[in-house]
XYZ file of C-alpha atoms in Angstrom:
695
model
C 39.247 152.079 5.133
C 41.494 152.924 7.625
C 40.934 152.495 11.573
C 42.215 156.797 13.564
C 45.303 156.185 14.501
C 44.215 156.409 18.539
C 41.839 153.082 17.626
C 44.574 151.515 16.035
C 47.190 151.734 19.150
C 44.290 150.829 20.931
C 43.522 147.412 19.675
C 47.745 146.753 19.105
C 48.946 146.468 22.477
C 45.215 145.624 24.145
C 46.243 141.658 21.863
C 49.769 141.820 23.108
C 48.809 141.993 26.802
C 46.198 139.657 26.582
C 49.817 137.497 24.096
C 51.238 137.934 27.161
C 49.633 137.190 30.047
C 47.666 134.139 28.285
C 52.242 132.582 27.004
C 53.198 133.237 30.303
C 55.749 136.768 28.732
C 59.045 137.483 26.441
C 61.789 135.095 27.289
C 64.798 137.150 26.815
C 66.767 135.685 23.129
C 69.620 136.534 20.796
C 69.024 137.842 17.034
C 70.603 135.960 14.407
C 72.631 139.348 12.827
C 72.318 142.101 15.202
C 73.079 140.261 18.604
C 70.024 141.632 19.602
C 67.909 140.609 22.534
C 64.620 140.267 21.323
C 61.439 138.554 22.957
C 60.663 134.925 22.320
C 57.510 132.948 23.950
C 56.735 130.727 26.278
C 54.763 127.871 26.382
C 51.371 128.412 28.122
C 51.450 127.531 31.911
C 48.994 127.253 33.681
C 48.802 130.211 36.302
C 47.189 132.805 33.475
C 43.690 134.020 35.187
C 41.178 134.257 32.711
C 40.764 137.955 30.995
C 37.773 139.216 31.192
C 35.520 141.939 28.410
C 32.994 143.687 28.263
C 30.551 145.753 25.800
C 28.313 148.084 27.264
C 25.186 148.588 23.607
C 22.267 150.208 25.576
C 22.023 148.395 28.767
C 23.022 145.382 28.386
C 26.117 144.342 28.850
C 27.753 141.747 26.827
C 30.712 138.582 28.562
C 33.405 137.243 26.617
C 36.597 136.001 27.732
C 39.595 135.100 26.092
C 41.514 131.951 28.511
C 45.021 130.216 27.904
C 44.627 127.641 24.483
C 43.733 124.431 25.781
C 46.330 121.376 25.699
C 44.705 117.573 24.847
C 45.186 114.894 26.447
C 46.648 112.099 23.853
C 43.819 110.235 22.940
C 41.166 112.124 25.004
C 38.016 114.014 23.355
C 38.733 117.203 21.741
C 39.290 119.429 25.059
C 36.423 122.146 25.541
C 35.754 124.866 28.453
C 32.508 125.275 30.402
C 31.854 129.074 32.460
C 30.235 129.999 35.098
C 30.292 133.722 35.480
C 29.356 135.727 38.619
C 28.383 139.254 37.785
C 28.147 140.893 41.710
C 25.009 141.363 41.826
C 22.887 138.370 42.871
C 23.030 136.851 39.391
C 24.596 134.594 37.744
C 24.385 132.883 33.548
C 26.616 129.554 32.531
C 26.446 130.648 28.977
C 30.064 131.098 27.148
C 29.136 134.256 26.176
C 26.946 135.651 28.625
C 24.665 139.049 28.392
C 23.104 140.563 31.005
C 21.745 143.676 32.321
C 22.913 145.906 36.143
C 19.891 147.602 38.120
C 22.272 149.609 39.392
C 25.020 152.046 38.186
C 27.367 150.351 41.348
C 30.880 148.903 40.193
C 30.034 144.733 40.475
C 32.381 142.297 40.602
C 33.324 139.897 38.197
C 34.361 136.978 37.799
C 34.711 133.674 35.635
C 34.911 130.165 36.662
C 36.461 128.614 34.238
C 37.127 124.442 34.099
C 38.889 123.013 31.548
C 37.979 119.212 30.194
C 39.519 116.749 28.830
C 43.227 119.478 29.298
C 46.783 118.497 31.072
C 46.435 121.570 32.797
C 44.966 122.998 35.828
C 41.997 125.912 35.705
C 42.457 128.607 34.461
C 42.854 130.873 37.866
C 39.603 133.436 38.809
C 41.068 137.025 38.788
C 37.653 139.447 39.766
C 36.782 142.049 37.633
C 35.830 145.901 38.952
C 33.009 146.753 36.766
C 30.928 150.146 36.527
C 28.560 149.930 34.609
C 27.518 153.261 33.437
C 24.595 155.739 33.414
C 22.606 154.241 30.373
C 18.817 153.478 31.336
C 18.662 149.789 30.720
C 16.165 148.629 28.096
C 12.383 146.568 29.601
C 13.635 143.331 30.271
C 13.413 141.417 33.005
C 16.960 139.973 34.390
C 15.673 136.965 34.855
C 18.115 133.463 33.619
C 16.196 131.877 30.348
C 13.465 129.157 30.126
C 15.868 126.766 29.780
C 18.299 128.478 32.591
C 15.362 127.864 35.265
C 17.502 127.057 38.716
C 14.907 125.241 40.146
C 14.837 122.326 38.634
C 13.516 120.185 41.018
C 10.233 122.783 41.845
C 11.649 122.605 45.153
C 12.153 126.149 48.063
C 15.704 125.757 47.881
C 18.277 123.844 45.034
C 22.368 122.960 45.004
C 24.466 123.522 41.431
C 28.343 123.543 41.487
C 30.626 124.394 38.090
C 32.811 121.262 38.528
C 32.731 118.336 40.386
C 35.897 118.478 43.679
C 39.192 117.185 42.977
C 41.879 117.299 45.465
C 44.102 120.406 45.729
C 40.978 122.176 43.186
C 38.549 124.627 44.662
C 34.702 123.879 43.505
C 31.957 126.900 43.626
C 28.690 126.332 44.673
C 25.126 128.266 44.054
C 23.192 128.149 46.869
C 19.553 129.180 45.988
C 16.688 129.896 47.778
C 12.703 130.916 46.571
C 9.752 131.749 47.833
C 6.975 129.373 46.002
C 3.539 131.017 44.813
C 2.004 127.452 46.171
C 3.259 129.147 49.997
C 0.745 131.052 49.869
C 3.119 133.148 51.783
C 3.157 137.089 50.868
C 6.597 138.104 52.167
C 8.740 134.648 53.832
C 11.659 135.298 56.461
C 13.953 132.701 57.685
C 17.443 130.374 57.921
C 19.324 128.681 55.461
C 21.979 126.280 55.800
C 24.650 124.659 54.137
C 25.860 121.095 55.546
C 29.014 119.817 54.527
C 32.372 117.840 55.647
C 29.407 113.991 55.891
C 30.893 111.986 58.780
C 31.365 109.049 56.817
C 34.995 109.586 56.181
C 36.937 110.372 59.083
C 38.428 114.431 57.929
C 36.671 117.297 56.657
C 37.134 117.319 52.162
C 35.512 120.755 52.025
C 36.289 124.321 54.606
C 33.985 127.227 52.768
C 36.994 129.419 51.230
C 33.954 133.033 51.210
C 30.856 132.824 51.081
C 29.327 136.048 49.391
C 25.962 137.399 49.645
C 24.108 140.400 48.090
C 20.611 140.378 49.900
C 21.723 140.837 53.650
C 21.165 137.369 54.483
C 23.408 137.636 58.364
C 25.286 134.418 59.711
C 23.308 132.831 62.092
C 23.686 130.217 64.506
C 21.835 126.501 63.350
C 21.894 125.560 66.890
C 17.807 126.600 68.128
C 17.013 123.873 65.642
C 19.212 121.009 65.926
C 17.435 120.833 68.987
C 13.469 121.960 68.556
C 11.786 123.498 64.709
C 9.751 125.303 67.036
C 7.885 128.570 66.549
C 6.867 130.646 69.223
C 3.986 132.693 67.944
C 2.245 136.383 69.818
C -0.947 138.061 67.845
C 1.531 140.925 66.780
C 2.403 138.977 63.661
C -0.153 138.752 61.476
C -0.744 134.476 61.125
C -1.401 134.497 64.814
C -4.948 136.747 64.194
C -5.430 133.996 61.971
C -4.916 130.884 63.119
C -5.769 132.350 66.724
C -8.572 135.034 66.364
C -8.185 138.623 66.824
C -9.080 138.606 70.530
C -7.041 135.829 72.081
C -4.938 136.660 74.545
C -1.011 137.178 74.508
C 1.110 133.999 75.510
C 3.067 131.796 73.642
C 1.909 129.328 70.434
C 4.311 126.813 70.266
C 3.044 125.205 66.743
C 5.653 122.170 66.800
C 6.393 121.007 62.872
C 7.899 117.307 64.236
C 8.187 116.129 60.477
C 10.206 118.927 60.178
C 12.414 118.487 63.584
C 13.006 115.033 63.719
C 14.578 115.390 59.820
C 17.338 118.632 61.273
C 18.259 116.361 63.092
C 19.061 113.551 60.871
C 20.282 115.710 58.781
C 23.003 117.848 60.960
C 23.890 114.757 62.831
C 25.558 113.209 59.116
C 27.456 116.103 59.233
C 30.547 117.802 61.146
C 29.949 121.578 59.723
C 27.362 123.626 58.744
C 26.564 127.628 58.277
C 23.236 129.406 58.326
C 21.689 132.789 56.683
C 19.388 134.257 58.016
C 17.251 135.566 55.680
C 14.310 138.308 55.503
C 10.456 139.989 53.425
C 11.537 137.066 50.351
C 8.299 138.088 48.697
C 6.055 135.801 46.742
C 8.034 133.359 43.256
C 11.429 136.029 43.651
C 14.279 134.001 43.685
C 17.766 134.285 45.039
C 21.604 132.948 45.388
C 24.097 132.816 47.369
C 28.021 131.976 46.075
C 29.907 129.966 48.182
C 33.946 129.418 47.972
C 34.828 125.574 48.921
C 38.305 124.230 48.781
C 38.974 121.138 48.668
C 41.050 120.037 52.425
C 44.985 119.348 52.404
C 43.119 115.566 53.813
C 39.780 115.316 51.858
C 40.233 111.512 50.610
C 42.250 110.987 47.844
C 40.108 107.924 45.963
C 38.178 109.599 43.216
C 35.228 106.093 43.536
C 34.301 108.312 46.841
C 31.079 109.876 46.441
C 30.457 113.042 49.002
C 27.230 115.510 49.681
C 26.382 118.340 50.873
C 22.697 119.171 52.217
C 20.714 122.503 52.438
C 17.803 123.193 54.507
C 15.571 126.004 53.684
C 13.178 126.326 57.364
C 10.928 129.785 57.209
C 9.998 131.230 60.484
C 6.459 130.581 58.894
C 4.514 127.439 59.775
C 2.494 127.694 56.451
C 5.582 127.164 54.778
C 7.338 123.777 54.819
C 10.981 122.473 55.592
C 12.714 121.223 53.587
C 15.568 120.309 51.711
C 18.161 119.173 49.212
C 20.851 116.703 48.786
C 23.927 116.884 46.076
C 26.248 114.206 45.502
C 28.817 114.799 44.170
C 31.862 112.597 42.895
C 35.861 113.278 43.250
C 37.151 113.234 40.220
C 41.433 113.322 39.040
C 40.219 116.224 36.001
C 37.209 118.054 34.902
C 35.606 115.475 31.787
C 32.016 115.382 31.697
C 31.327 111.159 31.234
C 31.815 109.986 34.822
C 31.165 106.414 35.960
C 30.786 106.419 39.507
C 29.549 103.954 41.788
C 27.744 105.277 45.543
C 29.186 104.176 49.021
C 31.893 102.668 47.219
C 33.514 102.053 50.821
C 31.422 98.928 52.650
C 30.966 96.707 54.630
C 31.818 93.175 54.037
C 30.581 92.375 57.370
C 27.147 93.088 55.723
C 28.180 92.598 51.658
C 26.048 89.529 50.387
C 23.523 88.287 47.951
C 21.165 90.384 48.885
C 23.319 93.139 49.030
C 22.666 96.246 46.493
C 25.138 98.766 44.843
C 23.746 101.962 43.363
C 25.868 102.595 39.647
C 25.968 106.179 37.376
C 26.791 106.616 34.577
C 27.177 110.114 33.709
C 27.786 111.325 29.135
C 27.936 115.032 28.300
C 26.696 116.086 24.341
C 30.570 117.660 23.291
C 29.629 117.959 19.572
C 28.693 120.502 16.690
C 25.443 118.308 16.985
C 22.141 115.976 19.369
C 22.553 113.272 19.243
C 19.780 111.057 17.948
C 21.509 107.584 19.970
C 23.028 106.897 22.825
C 24.455 103.905 23.803
C 26.018 102.938 27.384
C 27.981 100.222 27.655
C 28.783 98.995 31.162
C 31.504 96.803 32.057
C 30.542 94.328 34.544
C 32.219 93.035 37.218
C 32.230 89.153 37.305
C 31.706 89.005 40.839
C 27.827 90.752 39.878
C 24.879 89.350 39.230
C 23.312 91.313 35.909
C 20.312 89.820 35.915
C 19.634 91.374 38.658
C 20.640 95.161 37.756
C 17.047 97.328 38.266
C 17.215 100.931 36.028
C 16.241 103.399 38.629
C 16.240 106.506 36.985
C 18.168 108.049 33.102
C 17.787 111.384 31.851
C 16.671 111.761 29.422
C 13.681 109.466 31.456
C 12.131 107.822 28.858
C 9.975 104.309 28.316
C 11.508 100.600 28.150
C 11.842 99.778 24.851
C 9.796 96.731 25.274
C 6.581 98.948 25.954
C 7.196 101.559 23.789
C 5.839 101.924 20.372
C 7.288 101.655 17.429
C 9.763 104.201 16.465
C 9.098 105.155 20.628
C 12.098 107.056 22.037
C 12.694 104.303 24.529
C 15.743 102.251 26.987
C 16.198 99.706 25.814
C 19.234 96.873 27.697
C 21.330 94.559 25.374
C 23.410 92.182 28.279
C 26.613 90.948 26.002
C 28.771 87.990 27.672
C 30.885 90.602 30.194
C 28.985 93.417 29.877
C 25.685 94.992 29.791
C 24.401 97.702 27.257
C 21.826 100.659 28.284
C 21.069 102.133 24.485
C 18.341 105.719 24.855
C 17.042 105.322 21.359
C 15.085 108.028 19.107
C 16.707 110.527 21.510
C 17.857 113.925 20.719
C 20.664 115.129 22.881
C 22.163 118.937 21.897
C 25.503 119.096 21.608
C 27.627 122.247 23.484
C 29.195 123.434 20.481
C 25.318 123.228 18.398
C 24.126 126.373 16.754
C 21.489 128.551 20.133
C 23.329 125.714 22.662
C 22.958 127.775 26.075
C 22.101 125.566 28.966
C 24.588 122.971 29.637
C 23.013 120.918 31.171
C 20.290 120.552 28.476
C 23.452 118.233 26.243
C 23.709 116.478 29.513
C 22.211 112.968 30.888
C 22.330 110.003 33.080
C 21.751 106.423 33.955
C 21.231 104.826 37.625
C 20.816 101.117 38.207
C 21.418 98.780 40.843
C 23.144 95.401 41.192
C 23.505 92.471 43.368
C 26.432 90.145 44.160
C 26.287 86.168 42.328
C 27.159 85.341 46.060
C 29.128 86.200 48.719
C 32.548 87.606 47.625
C 36.198 87.655 48.113
C 37.644 90.478 49.924
C 39.137 91.943 47.758
C 39.037 95.078 45.238
C 36.183 95.423 42.070
C 36.122 97.812 38.894
C 33.270 98.931 36.555
C 33.833 101.614 33.593
C 32.096 102.718 30.106
C 31.771 103.274 27.447
C 30.156 105.895 25.664
C 29.734 105.780 21.638
C 27.010 108.911 20.202
C 25.323 108.262 17.426
C 27.869 106.023 15.228
C 31.503 108.668 16.766
C 34.013 106.202 18.389
C 32.981 105.738 22.120
C 35.136 107.629 24.903
C 35.670 105.433 27.381
C 35.405 106.420 31.727
C 37.344 106.327 34.675
C 36.598 102.775 36.660
C 35.281 103.213 39.815
C 36.543 100.470 41.848
C 35.021 98.694 44.736
C 36.459 98.810 47.690
C 36.139 97.143 51.307
C 36.386 98.773 54.758
C 38.713 97.040 57.006
C 36.688 96.455 60.071
C 38.221 94.415 63.185
C 37.000 91.257 64.164
C 37.436 89.968 68.166
C 38.309 86.223 68.712
C 38.762 83.768 71.244
C 41.338 81.605 72.394
C 41.561 79.188 74.548
C 45.035 77.405 74.935
C 46.750 74.331 76.217
C 50.621 74.791 77.259
C 51.969 78.081 78.166
C 53.565 77.578 80.446
C 54.057 79.888 83.468
C 57.245 81.117 84.132
C 60.334 80.585 83.183
C 62.556 77.220 81.072
C 64.747 77.728 84.034
C 62.914 77.280 87.276
C 60.824 74.134 88.772
C 57.327 75.288 86.768
C 59.654 74.083 83.601
C 57.025 70.995 81.807
C 54.067 71.764 84.040
C 50.995 72.002 81.506
C 48.308 75.102 81.693
C 45.878 75.990 80.413
C 44.860 80.283 79.248
C 42.707 81.772 77.344
C 43.205 84.632 75.161
C 41.236 86.673 73.250
C 42.699 88.138 69.539
C 41.773 90.977 67.077
C 42.738 91.048 63.178
C 41.325 93.103 60.435
C 37.756 91.224 59.079
C 38.250 88.154 56.482
C 40.992 89.684 55.761
C 40.960 87.404 52.585
C 45.298 87.227 52.136
C 48.157 88.387 54.266
C 47.050 89.774 57.743
C 48.192 91.523 61.223
C 46.623 89.869 64.633
C 47.371 90.204 68.278
C 47.033 88.662 71.244
C 46.323 89.266 74.521
C 46.199 86.208 77.226
C 43.593 86.150 80.387
C 46.160 86.712 83.196
C 47.547 82.773 84.414
C 47.684 82.444 87.975
C 49.287 78.993 89.251
C 51.485 78.716 93.189
C 52.649 76.208 93.858
C 55.650 74.800 97.439
C 58.514 73.240 95.712
C 61.620 71.310 97.276
C 65.118 74.401 97.189
C 67.609 72.041 99.252
C 67.735 68.650 101.719
C 70.177 69.160 104.368
C 71.403 65.505 106.179
C 70.426 64.880 109.124
C 72.369 62.857 110.117
C 71.017 61.791 113.118
C 71.847 63.935 115.226
C 70.241 64.736 118.900
C 68.711 67.656 119.012
C 66.170 69.159 121.461
C 62.636 70.504 119.838
C 59.421 71.243 121.207
C 56.054 69.118 120.846
C 53.054 70.134 122.394
C 55.175 73.274 124.603
C 57.091 70.052 125.879
C 60.905 70.136 124.900
C 62.085 66.830 123.782
C 64.929 65.224 121.845
C 64.320 63.456 119.138
C 67.073 62.650 115.887
C 67.249 64.774 113.331
C 66.911 62.377 109.751
C 67.492 65.574 107.293
C 66.357 69.445 107.181
C 64.750 70.369 103.667
C 64.499 74.368 101.738
C 61.423 75.660 100.894
C 59.715 77.909 98.614
C 56.192 78.812 98.708
C 55.824 80.728 94.840
C 52.209 82.470 93.612
C 52.954 84.399 90.529
C 50.369 86.349 87.757
C 52.061 85.949 84.518
C 50.538 87.707 81.304
C 50.888 86.431 77.385
C 50.819 88.833 75.264
C 51.337 88.094 71.518
C 52.041 92.245 70.174
C 52.483 92.037 66.115
C 51.214 88.213 64.466
C 51.456 88.148 60.142
C 48.947 85.141 58.786
C 48.460 83.790 55.818
C 44.982 82.454 54.599
C 45.858 80.002 51.420
C 42.535 79.232 51.414
C 38.827 79.194 53.176
C 39.829 76.403 55.799
C 43.578 76.724 56.180
C 46.072 79.571 57.462
C 49.060 80.107 58.684
C 51.367 82.506 60.901
C 54.932 83.652 62.183
C 55.179 86.864 65.080
C 56.861 86.320 68.877
C 54.864 85.338 71.772
C 55.755 88.217 75.284
C 55.670 86.840 78.644
C 56.786 88.255 81.899
C 55.444 88.023 85.464
C 52.855 91.148 85.865
C 53.491 89.537 90.055
C 55.470 87.345 92.134
C 55.458 87.058 96.143
C 57.621 82.929 97.436
C 57.324 82.934 100.700
C 60.982 80.544 102.319
C 60.223 77.485 104.516
C 61.940 76.117 106.756
C 61.157 71.972 107.699
C 62.369 68.930 108.745
C 61.729 64.761 109.591
C 62.625 63.954 112.836
C 62.565 60.587 115.053
C 61.008 61.985 118.680
C 62.950 59.951 121.117
C 60.063 57.621 123.563
C 61.156 56.648 128.124
C 60.840 53.080 126.517
C 63.293 53.311 123.996
C 61.153 54.083 120.869
C 60.842 56.324 118.162
C 57.709 57.660 116.843
C 58.461 60.193 113.642
C 57.302 63.840 114.337
C 57.991 66.491 111.505
C 58.459 70.497 112.111
C 58.049 73.386 109.761
C 59.145 77.333 110.187
C 57.216 79.355 107.816
C 58.980 83.443 106.807
C 58.953 86.290 105.929
C 57.493 87.061 102.376
C 58.885 87.716 99.095
C 57.097 90.271 96.665
C 58.330 90.646 92.807
C 56.629 91.812 90.274
C 57.655 91.925 86.022
C 59.912 90.049 86.602
C 61.131 87.118 84.065
C 60.432 88.078 81.349
C 60.489 85.891 78.435
C 60.320 87.022 74.534
C 59.616 83.322 72.450
C 59.269 82.754 68.487
C 56.615 80.904 67.375
C 54.820 79.858 64.072
C 51.622 78.012 63.691
C 49.080 76.661 61.444
C 45.527 77.218 61.492
C 42.022 74.501 60.100
C 38.981 75.673 60.303
C 36.871 78.632 59.256
C 39.786 81.120 58.969
C 38.942 83.368 57.992
C 35.426 84.113 60.368
C 34.579 81.403 62.468
C 36.134 78.178 64.454
C 39.319 77.172 63.961
C 41.671 74.476 65.817
C 45.580 75.987 66.041
C 49.228 74.114 65.979
C 51.907 77.032 67.053
C 55.359 75.789 67.978
C 57.364 78.029 70.052
C 60.608 79.019 70.362
C 61.946 80.631 73.441
C 65.088 82.461 73.190
C 66.028 83.163 76.863
C 65.721 78.745 77.355
C 65.771 75.733 75.503
C 61.871 76.165 76.457
C 60.426 74.895 73.680
C 56.937 73.173 72.769
C 54.365 72.498 70.544
C 50.810 73.911 72.150
C 47.257 73.243 70.296
C 44.562 75.544 70.608
C 40.823 76.813 69.895
C 40.292 79.837 68.467
C 36.819 81.908 67.357
C 36.817 84.777 64.839
C 34.391 86.961 64.942
């Protein structure tokens, strides 16, 4: 049967428009015969937004979408899209083609956030679609998620979920849900809902809150007062006040302290740099509400795709009968949106506290993206050589299983198999649905994970170490995850130095060759493996010495002198010009590159800069005389006269190159060093010996 002309034209126009958007438009080429421009398809671009389609039948809105074609990464599993729909009325869905019932006829902005996995392009941009469901009377049905898609799976009053893992340069939707649990026993609840983000473990912010969409009159609020005290002032006009104190109690400020809630709120807030809060009112018993948060990754977002960032939601009720609750979600920064991932929690470690007793926590996530269920999942993990397989402790898993040693025949269980340098976690006799399986609408049901702890064999070297996983669903080809890399923070190692042989003055002065003991400090990275930089600063050195500048012969000439207040005659033997110098010198090693050959021997090369920060010179004259007596005898007499002091600052700059060798515990601990110095401004080359201790 032929379609009506108008319907056919509308259908053709719709297909053409979608094709134009998906392919990025038309390019002009010339027809080989008529030589006229004709449209030609262009390779799909990553800027094509999702096209949202819908139909309405009996008050039920059915949604579908048109997305750009997926482009498979070579060697990867078949690519696919995952979906997050925001219906514009405070409800949502993670299904591919969801159905929804609007309880009003107002206009709503519908959004689709599609995430591409095993695809070499960017995520399709999101463009809101205004939708007015019309005046059709909705059928009688609950406007809630199906039981398989229940949001509050942890059983708490607050929970969060994202549409994807954070990717540098990308955005992410965070769904913040809160509810009044029936077990609270409170018919209507007021309170504050908060999001804490940008954990202080990282030096820079990873997220910016671009937009928060609320649908239930939540009002922006401040969390400052909760950061100091979690308390509630009650008055006797509140219904639960009378229940606690009785209806005839005089009105007064009665403060109910939630000591545990106060401590937890403070602890959580101290771990983050930013927070956003909303005040909610009249939350009925059993009612669930959601806030939609658009988080954008900042340009400064850490590029380490092994890093794990945290977000914490806080549910702070005004009613003391309901408890303060928290929900923390851990998100791995990713380079691509693939469902099979391995992550190392707290992957950047302090090497000072890393040793045999240090435990690492790994988590391997997997998802069955196939068309049928998996009965067996083998998660093979490559164990780094420095880690002890025998120390593995399983913390959690999904599906939650008992160990095979405790299971009866054919029971669902988790088996562990150690092979060479790897460990296999085998989920046996399970039923893990596939994403493309008929009737499967909840993507969470297709996912699983294994989380375990593992320790070190001994104190490791300060080098990065990697672990990866291969996941096999039944007898299919293995799917390889990313490599989770453990790295060490640089850390700082202060040290003390006592050296013998540092000069106070340049080589062209009377202080040349003077040997002195000098104390100093050093600063370097903590326990570096091979190459590292080090700076040194020596405590100000002090020296005071009088030395001869010039001696003039007296030739025994007779000169008058004053001795004991009387002028007498004496023969001058000689006259000396003297100077007394007091010097404060500082020695700095502004740059030095060192290399540890092993744990016991290290070498270095650098420059030593020395200069006087203060120099005081006091000139004087001194003469030796023979006092002539009346008896004809001569008595030797020495006379001295000092002159005004002369001061100079920041002079006698000296630059010295050096090489040295250290022997001992060159990573951390005591060692002895031998340093040869070559002075550029003179010939004062020398070898010094020093002791150093790094902490």
